[in-house]
């Protein structure tokens, strides 16, 4: 590398905000299959400061889980490929790390709680052995100390009688206990970042609330940064500080919880809020976002949400909007309504968004 290039690289490194633990920039993850190329993640940008919490929200199939798996470098290649972009984590670009280095990061510095614990836990090993294995690998301790840490981890997440539970197999535990084991395993090596991918999907409502409260309490106690992936706006409203809303592989809106949920700036966010049922909607037809998520092999030529958007016009059909800053770099919306071109149509959207927020808040209260 020549001296000028080295100087430029050093300068770019210095400009990175040391308060940001995770910074994803221009991330594109594609899957090359027989029918064509699926652009599962198609230009995602977001940042997560140290010790803070971010919710990644959207419908099934919008690219949330693929984004998380890309961060963890768990995409099968082939057919998957990280086509473009950077994933800066604690001063390192994870996309450039060799496999040996990324294995040290994965589980040690970044841990992930998967959607279904029954399929994530190995059925032929006790839960204690599975937690202890991660501790031995990343902490370099012996068998005895690793098992002691496994017991401590289970105790920390509220598992009763942890000395007994470490000797049990996954099928001997309830769904709620299995998810607590997954959380204990993720936290056993004291990671800097915890990714929780739909951690309550397979649980009943009562256990869901307990798991979410546990994740929130542990995050606040340990200072671990949290990336929470969910389709439930009520969950992020109670758990995280910031929200990024995804649709069809891109982020369409981001900001603080209060900004996004109480003052949405994208029709998709407004549609999600409108679809929340509530007491005040009894006897009325439930609001839905019309249509379906576009076919990944035949994406719309312009805005990806245009075929389903009640506020779309000609410009939306022919051009894809960029993320527009709304006063701050971290408050953005991917919509022409927030540009000068959408000024005349903005009042109609603002009125619909205000009504959606009013109904959603009433629904959450009931």
PDB file of C-alpha atoms in Angstrom, residues 131 147-163 165-166 180-181 183-185 214 217-218 221:
ATOM      1  CA  UNK A 131     -23.261 -23.133  27.489  1.00  0.00           C
ATOM      2  CA  UNK A 147     -19.637 -25.366  34.055  1.00  0.00           C
ATOM      3  CA  UNK A 148     -19.643 -23.035  37.070  1.00  0.00           C
ATOM      4  CA  UNK A 149     -20.120 -20.109  34.708  1.00  0.00           C
ATOM      5  CA  UNK A 150     -22.917 -21.980  32.957  1.00  0.00           C
ATOM      6  CA  UNK A 151     -24.704 -22.356  36.279  1.00  0.00           C
ATOM      7  CA  UNK A 152     -24.129 -18.672  37.083  1.00  0.00           C
ATOM      8  CA  UNK A 153     -25.493 -17.687  33.649  1.00  0.00           C
ATOM      9  CA  UNK A 154     -28.669 -19.709  34.171  1.00  0.00           C
ATOM     10  CA  UNK A 155     -29.102 -18.214  37.615  1.00  0.00           C
ATOM     11  CA  UNK A 156     -28.663 -14.695  36.168  1.00  0.00           C
ATOM     12  CA  UNK A 157     -31.566 -15.199  33.736  1.00  0.00           C
ATOM     13  CA  UNK A 158     -33.917 -16.524  36.389  1.00  0.00           C
ATOM     14  CA  UNK A 159     -33.767 -20.282  35.720  1.00  0.00           C
ATOM     15  CA  UNK A 160     -34.830 -22.086  38.916  1.00  0.00           C
ATOM     16  CA  UNK A 161     -32.531 -24.776  40.334  1.00  0.00           C
ATOM     17  CA  UNK A 162     -29.725 -24.137  37.771  1.00  0.00           C
ATOM     18  CA  UNK A 163     -27.513 -26.917  39.219  1.00  0.00           C
ATOM     19  CA  UNK A 165     -31.034 -27.683  34.803  1.00  0.00           C
ATOM     20  CA  UNK A 166     -27.457 -27.839  33.455  1.00  0.00           C
ATOM     21  CA  UNK A 180     -33.857 -18.421  28.956  1.00  0.00           C
ATOM     22  CA  UNK A 181     -31.136 -20.983  28.242  1.00  0.00           C
ATOM     23  CA  UNK A 183     -30.222 -15.932  26.588  1.00  0.00           C
ATOM     24  CA  UNK A 184     -27.878 -17.393  29.213  1.00  0.00           C
ATOM     25  CA  UNK A 185     -25.715 -18.911  26.461  1.00  0.00           C
ATOM     26  CA  UNK A 214     -35.568 -10.106  31.250  1.00  0.00           C
ATOM     27  CA  UNK A 217     -33.225  -5.771  32.596  1.00  0.00           C
ATOM     28  CA  UNK A 218     -30.032  -7.608  31.580  1.00  0.00           C
ATOM     29  CA  UNK A 221     -27.567  -4.059  34.091  1.00  0.00           C
TER      30      UNK A 221
END
